[in-house]
Amino acid sequence: MKTFCGRANPTTGSMEWLEEGEDYDYHQEIARSRYADMLHDKDRNVKYYQGIRAAVSRVKERGEKAIVLDIGTGTGLLSMMAASAGADFCYAIEVFKPMANAAVKIVEKNGFSDKIKVINKHSTEVIVGPDGDMQCRANILVTELFDTELIGEGALPTYEHAHKYLVQEGCEAVPHRATVYVQLVESRRMWSWKKLFPVHVEAEDGEKILLPPSEMENCPGVPSVCDIQLNQMPSSDFSTLSDVVKMFSVDFSKPVQSASTYYRVQLEPVKSGKAQIVLSWWDIDMDPSGMINCSMAPYWVKPTSALQWRDHWMQCVYFLPREEPVLQAEKLYLTACRDEYSVWYNLQKASPVCRCCAHVLWNRPRFGELNDQNRTRQYIKSLRKVLKPDSVCLCISDGSLLPVLAHYLGAKQVQCMQPSRIDLYHPHELWQAFFKANNLEDKIKIIEARPELLKPSHLEDKKISVLVGEPFFTTSLLPWHNLYFWYARTAVSAHLASNVTVLPQSASLHMMVVEFQDLWRIRSPCGTCEGFDVRTMDDMIKDSLNFRESKEAEPHPLWEYPCKSLSEPQEVLTFDFTKTVPQHCLSTEGSVKLLRKGKSHGAVLWMEYHLAADISVSTGLMQLSNEKGNCEWNPHCKQAVYFFSSVIESEILSDPTAVTYAINFDTKTGEIAMDFKL
Ligand code: SAH
């Protein structure tokens, strides 16, 4: 039969109609096939032969006849090996007609016609039975259906079908299993096969940079495998980020599933870098013990063993969907997804790890606080009032943006004090990055000293004219712990100009008696629970509370725990930051009237900072709606809650009940002790 095939001439571009014989495609396929390359692969051939001999012996040792199924026989090579090894009969399946014809001739020429039956079919068309292609199911399954990606030539569905219909349960398989290996690498060279890097152009008017569009940046690319002769890739062209790990393996002697699935391994990077590429290859064990192994591992994996050159099996380069920075020893998960014919890879962080230090320096509420534009405006307004062009400004607060604000608002010299380390992190690295991102390098100086170790040289021998703080410190748990600012201010007194402005100028402690909607439960005895008397537990807790906790306030973010105020908020103590911390204690006593009907569960305490004469920020109560006593609390801060040991129920009386309090701030220890009487 003759057919006309239309194709564009690649040189002239014109469309040509050629008359082709029906063998045209066959010849093309044979000419381009890798049969010769496979047959030149000495290592492969030797190992197949060893594996086949071993499998035939195992079957013979069991006293069984050795019936071989050779799927994809090609030249008939593996069947002839089996017959030579003593197999009783071989069914050699070959779908490709010219090859099947060749196999018949080759088998005949080698004198195996009585032992080998060549069947020109796709294996899934083969029928077992008295009138079928095979008399019976085989007990040895021999194949060589692998490509560089292992499964790209359809090995999995072929095996799946063969186990269902063509071989006995518990058959021997040569190869017995295949294992896919991976190694994570960074390689600009290989990554440049997937991405367009920015193109630098020396134009007349300076350098221009041509950038790829974000659609291209974020595109995962095409799924076709990138197979290369990895042994030609010099080690200087990539950097291995992980050890070689086993990704998955397939046991060919058992039923095989070809349906899509995924495999996941944990990796621990051996060094930090940019994960871009997964290099992959496989090996096959010809026998169950793995003694006869044929490996595609590249040169650096087993440097001592001789490498077999082959072109029919190479190594794979998989591109991760996007470049992922990884840290040495920071655990990762690598996932191989596969369908019937191909594999692709994804990388996941085992758990997120902060790289930028901000997530260590700032907790989540702190992020919220720094993002609170209203709050920032208060600080800006206040800074604007106090800063002058010749201001020498020092900021004492952890991870604060105030130094940047002070710089923007025109302070001449800005310094900030930062802890030099938090765990393994160096906050100054965050600040360097932060400053760089905003072109503020060298504008703000970071002093990694504690206040008491501040030296004139840190300040370029200048006196501080403006001392600022939010104040905020990562170590503070209760609201008044941020009074550390006052202690720091005291410690740096010698460096302050005589007319120094301290912002905030003062702080005050506020208090209010509340009824909680629910939070009271955490302190309330249970009595009975589902009819069971649990008072023993109540007593135990009570003893422990009396021992210590109940005399102390505890931090709670009250925006999460609704309560209503039973008293007016009251300022109970003030702290004057323009002066140093006094030697003596600060104490106060007084009483608050209960204005509303309700249960007095406890008192809430918080700090307010007075930034300038008429600008204050509250870390506690933001607003009080008076009729019902509903409270709105600062959403970024925790307030102190002091639970009363007994709850009093107040009625609205003409002469309202009062709660008396005594609060003492011990300036030596920085502790606030309090006592309430109902
Ligand atoms: N076994 C030979 C040839 C291997 S090449 C050797 O080891 O030297 C793989 C051959 O398998 C190809 O000729 C291909 O046409 C054939 N083939 C692949 N899948 C097949 C299937 N399911 N049924 C029959 N032939 C198949």
XYZ file of C-alpha atoms and ligand atoms in Angstrom:
704
model
C 0.000 0.000 0.000
C 1.236 3.476 -0.860
C 0.344 6.588 1.097
C 0.953 10.266 0.534
C 2.490 12.048 3.421
C 2.509 15.814 3.622
C 5.356 17.503 5.380
C 7.000 20.858 5.399
C 10.480 20.862 3.986
C 12.577 22.069 6.929
C 14.994 23.903 4.669
C 12.745 25.519 2.097
C 9.627 25.673 4.216
C 7.439 24.549 1.360
C 4.850 21.843 1.770
C 5.754 18.617 0.021
C 3.658 15.559 -0.687
C 5.704 12.444 -0.708
C 4.681 9.001 -1.689
C 5.683 6.655 1.092
C 5.714 2.913 1.211
C 3.977 1.376 4.204
C 7.355 0.514 5.641
C 8.391 4.128 5.808
C 7.553 4.555 9.502
C 9.067 1.189 10.307
C 12.349 2.150 8.763
C 12.286 5.460 10.493
C 11.648 3.757 13.793
C 14.261 1.076 13.341
C 16.845 3.562 12.166
C 16.199 5.800 15.154
C 15.789 2.980 17.669
C 18.299 2.184 20.320
C 18.477 -1.555 19.772
C 22.144 -1.459 18.850
C 22.942 0.767 21.782
C 21.186 -1.689 24.118
C 23.051 -4.633 22.656
C 26.359 -2.779 23.038
C 25.566 -2.245 26.707
C 27.805 -4.963 28.066
C 27.025 -4.208 31.685
C 23.293 -4.531 31.045
C 23.640 -7.749 29.038
C 25.932 -9.474 31.522
C 23.644 -8.655 34.425
C 20.500 -9.730 32.617
C 22.182 -13.011 31.778
C 23.259 -13.521 35.400
C 19.805 -12.636 36.650
C 18.077 -14.925 34.171
C 20.362 -17.852 35.020
C 19.713 -17.317 38.733
C 15.930 -17.143 38.193
C 15.872 -20.296 36.060
C 17.919 -22.141 38.723
C 15.557 -21.049 41.501
C 12.580 -22.372 39.565
C 14.379 -25.619 38.700
C 15.395 -26.059 42.334
C 11.743 -25.979 43.238
C 11.273 -28.838 40.795
C 9.132 -26.769 38.444
C 9.342 -26.336 34.719
C 10.753 -22.933 33.837
C 8.243 -21.137 31.598
C 9.486 -17.705 30.591
C 7.507 -14.695 29.462
C 9.769 -12.159 27.741
C 7.797 -8.980 27.112
C 9.362 -6.770 24.457
C 11.826 -9.303 23.210
C 13.349 -7.109 20.495
C 16.001 -9.291 18.941
C 14.983 -12.182 21.182
C 18.119 -11.753 23.236
C 16.691 -12.284 26.713
C 14.666 -15.314 25.619
C 17.767 -16.873 24.118
C 19.602 -16.240 27.370
C 16.774 -17.971 29.219
C 16.729 -20.933 26.856
C 20.502 -21.290 27.215
C 20.111 -21.137 30.975
C 17.836 -24.175 30.792
C 14.375 -22.665 30.554
C 11.816 -25.174 29.275
C 9.926 -22.717 27.118
C 9.905 -19.010 26.321
C 7.115 -16.830 25.044
C 8.800 -13.851 23.393
C 6.360 -10.989 22.872
C 7.180 -8.149 20.538
C 4.702 -5.557 19.377
C 6.849 -4.010 16.683
C 6.376 -6.110 13.580
C 9.758 -5.687 11.845
C 11.468 -6.475 15.117
C 9.265 -9.479 15.773
C 10.110 -10.724 12.270
C 13.785 -10.177 12.966
C 13.452 -12.025 16.264
C 11.974 -15.072 14.517
C 14.973 -15.163 12.192
C 17.520 -14.579 14.936
C 15.988 -17.266 17.163
C 16.001 -19.700 14.299
C 19.584 -18.871 13.371
C 20.700 -19.500 16.915
C 18.895 -22.837 17.064
C 16.216 -21.972 19.640
C 13.098 -22.264 17.458
C 11.788 -25.191 19.481
C 12.207 -23.368 22.785
C 11.135 -19.855 21.887
C 7.821 -18.750 20.445
C 7.864 -15.230 19.090
C 4.467 -13.574 19.321
C 3.963 -10.358 17.369
C 1.489 -8.679 19.700
C 1.304 -6.101 22.363
C 1.488 -7.998 25.628
C -1.944 -6.765 26.682
C -3.399 -8.582 23.631
C -1.763 -11.881 24.493
C -4.134 -14.672 25.466
C -3.343 -17.625 27.700
C -5.163 -20.935 27.081
C -5.190 -24.099 24.991
C -6.085 -22.103 21.845
C -4.327 -18.936 22.943
C -0.871 -17.484 22.375
C 0.491 -19.072 25.518
C -0.410 -22.567 26.697
C -0.132 -21.601 30.309
C 0.926 -18.750 32.548
C 4.670 -18.248 32.864
C 6.610 -18.508 36.127
C 9.505 -16.320 35.031
C 8.842 -12.778 33.848
C 11.672 -11.189 31.916
C 11.444 -7.695 30.510
C 13.447 -4.736 29.510
C 10.862 -2.046 29.083
C 12.629 0.825 30.763
C 13.605 4.247 29.619
C 15.733 6.827 31.379
C 12.732 7.778 33.499
C 12.126 4.057 34.169
C 8.400 4.155 33.470
C 8.206 6.345 30.374
C 7.841 3.412 27.962
C 4.846 2.055 29.790
C 6.516 -0.562 31.971
C 3.955 -0.131 34.766
C 0.737 -0.872 32.834
C 2.509 -3.697 31.024
C 3.569 -5.271 34.343
C 0.155 -4.659 35.861
C -1.500 -6.538 33.027
C 1.088 -9.325 32.975
C 0.613 -10.068 36.665
C -3.132 -10.188 36.212
C -3.246 -12.363 33.114
C 0.058 -13.790 31.963
C 2.184 -14.979 34.881
C 1.687 -17.149 37.934
C 1.436 -15.767 41.394
C 4.844 -15.828 43.073
C 6.664 -15.802 39.769
C 10.304 -14.905 39.427
C 11.017 -11.602 37.766
C 14.167 -10.411 36.028
C 14.762 -7.672 36.926
C 13.385 -8.301 40.387
C 13.053 -4.675 41.360
C 13.907 -1.155 40.291
C 14.770 1.703 42.618
C 14.647 5.373 41.755
C 17.200 7.655 43.419
C 17.183 11.408 43.768
C 19.550 14.139 44.788
C 18.654 17.754 45.343
C 20.986 20.240 43.689
C 21.511 23.874 42.944
C 22.815 24.568 39.478
C 22.715 27.830 37.627
C 23.561 25.951 34.479
C 20.697 23.459 34.690
C 18.289 26.045 36.118
C 19.036 28.150 33.061
C 17.328 25.430 30.982
C 14.050 26.208 32.647
C 14.124 29.917 33.341
C 14.975 33.061 31.481
C 17.357 35.038 33.650
C 17.337 38.832 33.545
C 19.199 40.104 30.494
C 21.574 42.988 31.167
C 21.856 45.504 28.375
C 24.529 48.179 28.317
C 22.421 50.834 26.674
C 23.465 54.368 25.715
C 21.736 55.781 28.750
C 22.992 53.306 31.320
C 22.320 49.690 32.072
C 18.913 48.254 31.257
C 17.625 44.981 32.600
C 15.227 42.885 30.586
C 13.063 40.881 32.975
C 10.898 37.872 32.145
C 7.185 38.382 32.910
C 5.890 37.003 36.184
C 3.714 34.506 34.300
C 6.930 32.979 33.004
C 8.608 33.204 36.403
C 5.814 31.303 38.084
C 5.165 28.772 35.360
C 6.024 25.206 36.394
C 7.036 24.346 32.838
C 6.339 21.351 30.616
C 6.182 17.832 32.056
C 8.415 16.132 29.503
C 11.467 14.556 31.030
C 14.842 16.169 30.599
C 17.237 13.269 30.144
C 20.925 13.963 29.833
C 24.331 12.379 30.011
C 24.872 13.581 33.530
C 28.371 12.190 33.538
C 29.367 15.039 31.242
C 28.251 17.631 33.782
C 31.379 18.817 35.611
C 30.986 18.967 39.381
C 31.755 22.684 39.244
C 28.480 23.217 37.391
C 26.253 22.187 40.269
C 26.244 21.940 43.994
C 24.637 18.975 45.747
C 22.327 20.070 48.545
C 21.346 16.621 49.757
C 22.697 13.114 49.921
C 21.449 10.616 47.375
C 18.188 9.180 48.656
C 15.926 6.357 47.523
C 12.725 7.873 46.186
C 10.708 4.772 45.399
C 11.097 1.229 44.212
C 8.964 -1.232 42.303
C 8.957 -4.989 42.946
C 8.346 -6.602 39.560
C 7.750 -10.068 41.013
C 4.529 -8.923 42.677
C 1.392 -7.357 41.219
C 2.230 -3.845 40.070
C -0.125 -0.883 40.242
C 0.166 1.639 37.491
C -2.437 4.109 38.833
C -1.171 7.586 39.718
C 0.421 7.850 43.095
C 3.062 9.768 44.948
C 6.041 9.017 47.128
C 7.501 11.223 49.800
C 10.922 11.240 51.414
C 12.448 13.411 54.061
C 15.643 15.216 53.156
C 18.099 16.956 55.367
C 20.132 19.384 53.279
C 23.858 18.851 53.702
C 24.343 22.518 52.978
C 22.335 25.656 52.540
C 21.494 26.805 49.058
C 18.801 27.213 46.462
C 16.942 24.009 45.701
C 16.256 24.120 41.976
C 16.823 20.724 40.487
C 16.164 17.118 41.371
C 18.660 14.831 39.680
C 17.366 11.302 39.355
C 18.409 7.902 38.098
C 17.558 4.316 38.854
C 19.081 0.933 39.296
C 17.688 -2.529 38.799
C 18.379 -5.583 40.915
C 18.299 -8.632 38.704
C 17.791 -10.937 41.695
C 15.835 -10.649 44.952
C 18.992 -10.326 47.078
C 20.250 -7.359 45.067
C 23.603 -9.011 44.352
C 23.242 -8.456 40.625
C 22.744 -4.737 40.273
C 22.779 -2.567 37.205
C 23.008 1.116 38.065
C 22.654 4.408 36.214
C 24.274 6.329 39.079
C 26.461 9.207 37.868
C 30.191 9.402 38.431
C 30.186 11.095 41.816
C 27.995 8.484 43.495
C 30.313 5.476 43.294
C 33.555 7.004 42.072
C 35.436 3.705 42.170
C 33.217 1.572 39.963
C 33.687 1.632 36.215
C 31.000 3.462 34.303
C 29.262 1.807 31.387
C 28.608 4.250 28.601
C 25.063 3.940 27.297
C 22.685 6.228 25.538
C 19.443 4.278 25.955
C 19.479 4.870 29.713
C 20.776 8.187 30.983
C 19.868 10.354 33.968
C 16.963 12.703 34.564
C 16.921 16.378 35.417
C 13.661 17.493 37.072
C 13.007 21.170 37.611
C 11.235 22.118 40.813
C 8.199 24.342 40.201
C 10.135 27.184 41.762
C 13.473 27.798 43.326
C 13.353 27.191 47.069
C 15.970 28.399 49.525
C 16.931 25.611 51.923
C 19.015 25.630 55.057
C 21.535 23.038 56.091
C 19.932 20.389 58.328
C 16.480 22.005 58.017
C 14.234 19.066 57.191
C 12.411 19.004 53.864
C 9.958 16.697 52.172
C 10.491 15.804 48.563
C 7.463 14.395 46.808
C 7.610 12.410 43.602
C 4.258 12.320 41.862
C 3.767 9.919 39.033
C 1.102 8.850 36.641
C 1.388 5.759 34.421
C 4.157 7.200 32.286
C 5.914 10.095 33.959
C 7.260 11.537 37.172
C 7.484 15.072 38.544
C 8.713 16.548 41.789
C 7.714 18.972 44.519
C 9.534 20.217 47.551
C 7.884 21.059 50.855
C 9.295 22.482 54.011
C 8.925 19.991 56.850
C 7.898 22.943 58.966
C 8.282 26.622 58.306
C 11.512 28.045 59.617
C 12.053 31.748 59.915
C 14.894 32.922 57.735
C 14.497 36.642 58.079
C 14.662 36.786 61.883
C 11.568 39.005 62.040
C 9.406 36.034 63.005
C 11.687 35.372 65.923
C 11.988 38.991 66.949
C 8.298 39.753 66.455
C 5.541 37.411 67.529
C 2.174 37.503 65.780
C 0.514 40.160 67.928
C 3.666 42.222 67.542
C 3.339 42.048 63.758
C -0.243 43.176 64.217
C 0.888 46.014 66.411
C 3.555 47.201 63.980
C 1.009 47.068 61.179
C -1.448 49.187 63.146
C -1.300 52.435 61.188
C -3.305 54.297 63.798
C -0.793 53.481 66.438
C 2.106 54.399 64.146
C 0.450 57.753 63.486
C 0.440 58.511 67.211
C 4.178 57.892 67.358
C 4.797 59.933 64.211
C 2.784 62.837 65.579
C 4.708 62.730 68.837
C 8.111 62.322 67.215
C 7.377 65.277 64.961
C 6.797 67.380 68.058
C 10.100 66.507 69.691
C 12.590 65.960 66.841
C 14.793 68.779 65.615
C 17.251 68.761 62.701
C 20.172 68.393 65.111
C 18.533 65.641 67.190
C 20.718 62.779 68.302
C 18.252 60.031 68.834
C 18.580 56.727 70.662
C 15.821 54.155 70.535
C 15.499 51.530 73.227
C 12.881 48.945 72.250
C 13.138 45.501 70.727
C 12.521 45.252 67.003
C 11.083 48.724 66.828
C 10.486 50.784 63.717
C 10.829 54.013 65.700
C 14.451 54.550 64.598
C 13.338 54.471 60.968
C 10.507 56.876 61.717
C 12.912 59.173 63.569
C 15.233 59.148 60.573
C 12.424 59.905 58.140
C 11.247 62.712 60.364
C 14.617 64.388 60.124
C 16.687 63.359 63.138
C 20.338 64.003 62.400
C 21.718 60.889 64.017
C 19.739 57.794 64.917
C 20.894 54.813 66.908
C 18.999 51.879 68.247
C 19.821 49.267 70.792
C 19.177 45.694 69.808
C 19.973 42.385 71.417
C 22.910 40.886 69.510
C 21.367 37.426 69.463
C 18.055 35.697 69.894
C 18.662 31.945 69.929
C 20.568 31.330 66.701
C 19.386 34.562 65.132
C 21.133 37.876 64.778
C 18.614 40.721 64.723
C 21.146 43.044 63.138
C 20.909 40.895 59.985
C 17.211 41.659 59.830
C 17.937 45.337 60.224
C 20.639 45.315 57.585
C 18.154 43.706 55.188
C 15.455 46.110 56.264
C 17.653 49.136 55.798
C 18.888 47.866 52.456
C 15.347 47.350 51.196
C 14.649 50.986 51.991
C 17.977 52.496 50.963
C 18.734 53.346 54.562
C 22.147 51.727 54.807
C 24.451 53.665 57.118
C 21.592 55.933 58.130
C 20.743 54.124 61.340
C 23.301 52.611 63.646
C 22.592 49.436 65.543
C 24.198 49.174 68.952
C 24.464 45.623 70.158
C 25.194 46.501 73.760
C 23.112 46.426 76.866
C 22.216 49.908 78.165
C 24.618 49.711 81.102
C 27.462 48.958 78.676
C 26.748 51.907 76.396
C 29.938 53.853 75.670
C 30.375 57.382 74.288
C 31.958 55.820 71.183
C 28.684 54.041 70.388
C 27.144 57.489 70.062
C 30.045 59.052 68.200
C 30.790 60.937 71.397
C 27.522 62.816 71.189
C 24.948 63.247 73.917
C 21.470 61.905 73.317
C 18.952 64.668 72.818
C 15.945 62.440 72.170
C 15.513 59.092 73.869
C 12.634 57.070 72.446
C 10.938 53.763 73.091
C 7.517 52.352 72.348
C 8.348 50.798 74.805
C 8.342 47.151 73.797
C 10.573 44.286 74.853
C 10.333 40.676 73.743
C 10.962 39.540 77.309
C 7.933 41.243 78.773
C 4.971 39.111 79.779
C 2.945 41.385 82.015
C 2.142 44.950 80.973
C 4.492 46.585 83.451
C 7.471 44.510 82.318
C 7.956 47.084 79.562
C 8.970 49.444 82.364
C 12.369 48.019 81.506
C 12.553 51.131 79.346
C 12.702 53.182 82.552
C 15.582 51.066 83.860
C 17.402 51.308 80.553
C 16.817 55.053 80.538
C 18.320 55.164 84.020
C 21.319 53.113 82.908
C 22.107 55.462 80.005
C 21.602 58.648 82.057
C 25.232 59.662 81.694
C 24.779 59.845 77.912
C 21.708 62.056 77.954
C 21.947 65.725 77.144
C 20.805 67.986 79.966
C 17.759 69.040 77.960
C 16.973 65.515 76.738
C 13.457 64.692 75.625
C 12.264 61.262 76.661
C 9.444 59.782 74.634
C 7.230 58.504 76.167
C 7.629 61.024 78.929
C 5.721 58.860 81.362
C 3.627 55.775 81.791
C 0.673 55.002 83.977
C -0.823 51.822 85.350
C -4.582 51.557 85.070
C -7.014 49.260 86.774
C -10.647 48.279 86.406
C -12.912 45.696 88.072
C -14.672 43.412 85.590
C -17.154 40.620 85.192
C -15.983 38.050 82.658
C -18.387 36.429 80.299
C -16.412 33.160 80.353
C -12.851 33.561 81.515
C -13.926 33.109 85.161
C -14.327 29.389 84.412
C -10.579 28.796 84.342
C -10.509 29.616 88.057
C -13.838 28.336 89.219
C -14.171 25.048 91.149
C -16.048 22.260 89.347
C -17.720 20.492 92.282
C -19.334 17.714 90.334
C -18.718 16.793 86.740
C -21.328 14.653 84.955
C -22.512 13.551 88.384
C -19.029 12.704 89.660
C -17.644 14.436 92.680
C -14.357 16.050 91.674
C -13.946 18.302 94.672
C -10.629 16.657 95.513
C -9.250 18.208 92.340
C -10.829 21.565 93.203
C -9.136 21.485 96.601
C -5.831 20.569 95.057
C -6.008 23.501 92.661
C -7.145 25.832 95.400
C -4.179 24.875 97.585
C -1.800 25.516 94.750
C -3.419 28.824 93.904
C -3.254 29.961 97.484
C 0.347 28.926 97.560
C 1.314 31.475 94.954
C -0.596 32.134 91.776
C -3.749 33.667 93.156
C -1.727 36.491 94.616
C -0.402 37.342 91.205
C -1.819 38.757 88.058
C -1.644 36.725 84.867
C -1.486 37.943 81.265
C -4.519 37.455 78.992
C -5.336 39.095 75.668
C -8.737 40.414 76.674
C -10.006 41.079 73.167
C -10.422 37.299 73.127
C -12.210 37.145 76.481
C -15.213 39.445 76.635
C -15.901 41.136 79.925
C -17.886 44.070 81.182
C -16.554 46.745 83.408
C -18.105 47.019 86.851
C -16.039 50.048 87.841
C -14.631 53.106 86.154
C -11.090 52.618 84.870
C -8.732 54.130 87.352
C -5.148 55.330 87.086
C -3.321 53.797 90.016
C 0.416 54.483 89.513
C 2.511 56.759 87.307
C 6.094 56.388 86.240
C 8.049 59.471 85.275
C 10.515 58.613 82.522
C 12.030 62.074 82.549
C 13.585 61.081 85.854
C 15.569 58.009 86.799
C 13.997 55.067 88.594
C 13.710 56.100 92.245
C 15.270 54.119 95.062
C 12.052 53.885 97.005
C 8.991 51.817 96.239
C 5.953 53.306 94.557
C 2.771 52.369 96.356
C -0.798 53.333 96.263
C -3.962 52.453 98.098
C -7.542 53.299 97.357
C -10.925 51.998 96.510
C -13.030 51.666 93.381
C -16.779 51.838 93.372
C -18.767 49.103 91.695
C -21.133 50.964 89.411
C -22.917 48.138 87.682
C -24.767 45.056 88.642
C -22.626 41.956 88.137
C -20.121 39.497 89.461
C -16.721 40.919 90.278
C -14.418 38.236 88.996
C -11.268 40.256 89.129
C -9.330 43.350 88.254
C -7.708 44.089 84.911
C -4.523 46.146 84.804
C -2.736 47.728 81.841
C -0.240 50.396 80.937
C -0.723 53.626 79.080
C 2.192 55.527 77.629
C 2.167 59.273 77.396
C 4.140 60.083 74.313
C 3.667 63.812 74.379
C 1.575 66.266 76.329
C -1.687 65.297 74.619
C -0.839 61.980 72.933
C -1.158 58.687 74.767
C -1.301 55.091 73.665
C -3.091 52.478 75.677
C -2.031 48.842 75.806
C -5.300 47.982 77.483
C -8.682 49.610 77.389
C -9.348 51.415 74.122
C -12.964 52.274 74.648
C -15.727 51.780 77.136
C -19.345 51.837 76.118
C -20.878 53.148 79.221
C -24.445 51.927 79.366
C -23.559 48.234 79.465
C -19.924 48.472 80.464
C -18.741 46.650 77.326
C -15.024 47.013 76.822
C -12.868 47.282 73.741
C -9.340 46.132 74.377
C -6.114 46.772 72.509
C -6.016 43.857 70.034
C -2.219 43.558 70.055
C -1.495 43.374 73.763
C -2.072 41.193 76.739
C -3.486 42.749 79.868
C -2.902 41.637 83.438
C -5.808 39.877 85.109
C -5.964 39.534 88.860
C -8.670 37.049 89.833
C -10.350 37.773 93.135
C -10.314 34.814 95.476
C -14.019 35.179 96.108
C -16.594 36.644 93.767
C -18.976 39.307 94.975
C -22.282 39.987 93.365
C -23.078 43.642 93.310
C -26.507 45.201 92.967
C -26.998 48.797 91.966
C -27.242 50.479 95.264
C -27.581 54.008 96.325
C -24.348 53.528 98.167
C -22.383 51.280 95.808
C -20.038 48.575 97.064
C -16.356 49.392 96.835
C -13.293 47.274 96.262
C -10.231 48.454 98.103
C -6.791 47.884 96.699
C -3.172 48.197 97.681
C -0.581 48.164 94.901
C 3.140 48.299 95.390
C 5.817 48.656 92.732
C 9.118 47.511 94.163
C 11.679 49.507 92.176
C 14.481 47.139 93.223
C 12.870 43.992 91.834
C 10.585 45.610 89.271
C 7.708 43.564 90.679
C 4.212 44.777 91.282
C 2.416 43.249 94.236
C -1.282 43.818 94.726
C -4.005 43.024 97.123
C -7.726 43.546 96.810
C -10.430 43.478 99.427
C -14.089 43.229 98.589
N 14.365 -7.315 25.198
C 15.226 -6.718 24.213
C 14.656 -5.448 23.639
C 14.262 -4.402 24.614
S 13.616 -2.979 23.887
C 16.592 -6.477 24.865
O 16.696 -6.502 26.048
O 17.577 -6.331 24.133
C 11.951 -3.051 24.327
C 11.100 -3.708 23.275
O 9.860 -3.973 23.850
C 10.811 -2.870 22.041
O 11.131 -3.607 20.927
C 9.311 -2.577 22.098
O 8.730 -2.562 20.832
C 8.795 -3.747 22.915
N 7.630 -3.537 23.763
C 7.453 -2.589 24.700
N 6.307 -2.778 25.374
C 5.744 -3.892 24.859
C 4.556 -4.609 25.170
N 3.758 -4.220 26.177
N 4.275 -5.688 24.457
C 5.100 -6.096 23.470
N 6.224 -5.462 23.142
C 6.560 -4.377 23.833
